[in-house]
Amino acid sequence: MAEQLSSRFDPKAIEGTIYQAWKDAGYFHVPASRVLEGGADPFVIVIPPPNVTAVLHAGHGLNNTIQDVLIRWRRMQGRASEWLPGTDHAGIATQNVVERLLAMEGVTRDDLGRDAFVDRVWEYVRETGGTILEQLEAIGCSCDWERTAFTLDPGLSRAVREVFVRLYDKGLIYRGEYIINWCPRCHTALSNEEAEGEEVVGRLYHLRYPFPEPSWGAAEAASHAGAEAIARLADGRWYLTVSTTRPETMLGDTGVAVNPRDERYAPLVGADVELPLTGRTIPVVADPYVDADFGTGMVKVTPAHDPNDFEIAKRADLPLLDIMTEAASLNENAPEAFRGMDRFEARDAVLVALETEGLLAGSDAHTHSVPHCYRCHTVVEPRLSEQWFVKTKPLAEPALQASRDGTVTFAPVRWKKVYEHWLENIRDWCISRQLWWGHRIPVWYCGDCSEVIAATEDPDVCRKCGGGELEQDPDVLDTWFSSQLWPFSTFGWPDDTDDLKAFYPGHVLSTAPEILFFWVARMIMIGYEVMGETPFRDVYLHGTVRDSQGRKMSKSLGNGIDPLEVVDRFGADALRFTLISAAGVGTDLYLDPDDLEASFSPGRNFANKLWNAGRFTLTSVGDAPVRPLPEVEADLELEDRWILARLDRATVSVSRDLERFRLHEVADTLYHFFWGDFADWYLELVKSRVQSEDDASREAARSTLVTVFDSICRLLHPLTPFVTEELWGRLPWPEGGERPEALIVASWPTPQPGRADADAEAQMAALQELITQVRSLRKEYGVGEGQEVSVVLSGAPAGFDDTVQTQGAALRRLARVGSAQSGAVPEHGVGAHAVLGNGTEVFLPLEGVIDVEREVVRLREEVQKLENHVADVDRRLANQAFVERAPAEVVERERDKARTAREQLAKLGEKLHHLAGR
RNA sequence: GGGCGCUUAGCUCAGCCUGGUUGGAGCGCCUGCCUUACAAGCAGGAGGUCGCUGGUUCGAGUCCAGCAGCGCCCACCA
């Protein structure tokens, strides 16, 4: 069998078949009955549903690999592991994509009309949507495909309506006219989270508004110290100065505000001022929001285009004047000269007009944060409009409590504070969107009696007046309104289904920190509100995938990595292993999109090494029956006991790190155990034994090989599922032992009692060091592999002599040592020296092979090193405080060190003396 | 303006919570090897004032404070 395997791992040859085998075996699907009747312990992850139109990028690759590692591990542990996949309809994003397609045909959504447009989007989604889910299969994700969900599915849509109506009935959803973030390109409202602040270097313009004659108050105000904003110009009139970064909004000003405690401007409160370019007159009002120390201490008030101004206007009873259209061009409320202009065009025009009239007092460079639409990047315009909101404070309470009391945990833990801070300062959530693609708001208005009806089922008649034409609210809900329900809507809520009983609440939620507020926090809030408990316990927030220059990978920058290309070139295992080993908890990953070879060769090489070690193990073990390990217990040799002890150590460490989401540590531990311990040492040590005539030795080696390699496959399976499945399936099963299943899902390794073997580990460590030292000395003295050497050991601790004698074959194989004798190092012999960590002095007689001068030089270095070491230790021991206060074992260790080092020093010194004298 | 994180080898990062052998890994680099599992490999090696300053301690990469540089998040200063 094994001979047929290629010496290079070819992922393409196995991935498809193996994935299909997993699916066919029903490996991924968990029926609720396994939990409810079978008593299995559930483990549930719901996928962060990618946009239905998305294609897989590096971030998805990382996130879904993480989830798959956790799911596969728990499944092997015997948990009923449910990983629910699906997609999000992604309101704005998807609508934008389709609108762009239509634009290429020269058609707008308005040309089509609402119904036809929505049909068109559905058509698009049916054709191309869900591609990303198929792509997840390519990287080995073991999702329960039988439960694939979409946020616009009928069931999930029913959940949306149900939640809306419940919140509405509780007064937690309300409608009102407020300043919201408006995207003039998408023509819709945005939530605060969807308006992303971006640093922009702009200008702060200072505008002058003239006081009408007679300007009582102005002169008085101007007499106050620091009242620079009030000035009398050459024309003899009094003016005040206000500042703004958006000069065009002055056309919508309905007042000027000052702080009520600001004595400078007290005489002006109640006065009127002329608003240039408009012919209107607006009042000066007092409002505590104004910061007297900032700028001139006077603020122009534009209630319809600034959230703060809106609040001031409400308090001061100023009128609201909306001067812009949906597209952010100036409307009929603006002076005729500016009507129809785009806001930025109008900005320039207003500046020119003011300048002409001598009313522009200048400008300063000004860096500030300007909100942009998170989908299309257009500058958001604050706009007065009637929208639906969720009252969030009551919902935030339990979600906050859950974090504070540890019901919900975050990894890395620093996100806990970020999450809590957001909830503590949460603002109401604007949920209505002026889009067509999404869940239409389940509210109807009666044309006759103005009754507002929120209902889960479309009503036929007005429940109040019985007649009247009913019209449904035209808006749809924010996409995140439906995705927040994901952990229960996907399992059948609002019905009381078995799935829900079995799989809610879930366990781990793994995602990118960017959507901590958008999605994670809201799921927790609504989970408590609707289900009465948290949707998951552990939130794992992974790092960002960046390019070699540290830039976040993105479509627009064109610096992304296509995981499918990586799979194609290096295999899914290589992709997964590379991503997991590179991703510390919450740390960013750096990959070079221009050099996939450099980025993914660690994973590719690892998979290949695994493949070859597997090939060798299979050939070594051969087809003959293998005896179960307990039967050969008495015949186990040093390296067998050692590798089994190392395996246990690795098993314990890996299981612990998985619990703590320290996946990169898992990868690191297994890398070193498999490559370092197993491949580099164990396989080399048993090479001669597996072909040996000595039945006991051979059988012990074969059993150990099978046992250890079986565990290696299992431990690595969550990380590199394909190659481990393939190799494991070919591994012979020990006689009499029942092969649990055809696939590796069988079980997760657990530490075996009696396998810890400190003695074997110590002996092996010394043996490894001896071999390494001999190799090193050979290299240094130029003694080639072709030349066999003998070794003299002196001062070896108990047991090590025996080890060396029984490991003659190993020494010969790995270090080309012909004979190893214990005894005094020849006093006058020429040779190479080294001292092992356990105090053993190693001497390679090389009389006639090396020249004496070189040996003297080397000895001098050795002596120097030892002297430094002794001085170091002595200094510490001479420190009274150290001896008195350090733990006894630490002090004892120091004394031992001093003693051994001195003995060695004496021997080497003597040797040096003799040689130097020659 | 608030909050958080990072700074250890040429590069990317572990190690710090819980202070104590001689500070690690991968990649890259140097040297020698096509040794019948693997050249996507094997063996050997070079490379570090652990950002700076101070403090606590017998002892600090590890704990504390300050500083500097970089990065992220939040925020209505016009």
CSV table of C-alpha atoms (C1' of nucleotides) in Angstrom, one decimal, chain B residues 14-77:
chain,number,residue,atom,x,y,z
B,14,A,C1',6.2,33.2,21.5
B,15,G,C1',8.0,33.9,26.5
B,16,C,C1',5.5,38.3,31.0
B,17,C,C1',-0.4,36.6,34.3
B,18,U,C1',2.5,33.2,38.6
B,19,G,C1',10.3,37.2,38.8
B,20,G,C1',15.1,32.4,39.7
B,21,U,C1',19.3,27.1,35.0
B,22,U,C1',22.9,29.6,29.7
B,23,G,C1',16.0,34.2,26.5
B,24,G,C1',13.1,30.6,22.2
B,25,A,C1',10.5,29.4,17.2
B,26,G,C1',9.5,29.9,12.0
B,27,C,C1',11.3,32.4,7.8
B,28,G,C1',15.9,34.5,6.0
B,29,C,C1',21.4,34.1,6.2
B,30,C,C1',26.4,31.0,6.4
B,31,U,C1',28.8,25.8,6.1
B,32,G,C1',28.5,20.6,4.8
B,33,C,C1',25.4,16.7,2.8
B,34,C,C1',21.0,14.0,-3.4
B,35,U,C1',22.4,9.2,4.2
B,36,U,C1',16.8,4.1,0.2
B,37,A,C1',10.2,8.8,4.5
B,38,C,C1',10.9,13.7,3.1
B,39,A,C1',16.3,18.7,-1.0
B,40,A,C1',9.1,21.1,0.4
B,41,G,C1',14.7,17.5,3.2
B,42,C,C1',19.1,16.3,6.8
B,43,A,C1',23.2,17.9,10.0
B,44,G,C1',26.1,22.0,12.0
B,45,G,C1',26.3,27.4,12.8
B,46,A,C1',26.2,32.9,13.0
B,47,G,C1',22.9,36.5,14.8
B,48,G,C1',19.7,39.7,20.7
B,49,U,C1',22.5,46.3,25.6
B,50,C,C1',14.6,42.1,25.5
B,51,G,C1',12.4,50.7,23.0
B,52,C,C1',14.5,54.5,26.8
B,53,U,C1',14.8,56.2,32.1
B,54,G,C1',13.9,55.3,37.0
B,55,G,C1',11.7,52.2,41.0
B,56,U,C1',10.5,47.6,43.8
B,57,U,C1',13.6,43.0,44.9
B,58,C,C1',18.9,39.1,47.1
B,59,G,C1',17.6,38.7,41.8
B,60,A,C1',13.7,42.1,36.4
B,61,G,C1',12.8,40.5,29.3
B,62,U,C1',9.0,39.2,33.3
B,63,C,C1',6.2,43.5,38.5
B,64,C,C1',5.5,49.3,39.1
B,65,A,C1',6.0,54.5,37.3
B,66,G,C1',7.4,58.0,33.7
B,67,C,C1',9.1,58.9,28.7
B,68,A,C1',9.5,58.0,23.3
B,69,G,C1',7.8,55.7,18.8
B,70,C,C1',4.0,52.9,16.3
B,71,G,C1',-1.0,51.2,15.8
B,72,C,C1',-6.2,50.5,17.0
B,73,C,C1',-11.1,51.8,19.0
B,74,C,C1',-14.5,55.4,20.8
B,75,A,C1',-16.2,60.8,20.9
B,76,C,C1',-21.5,66.1,18.8
B,77,C,C1',-16.4,70.9,20.0
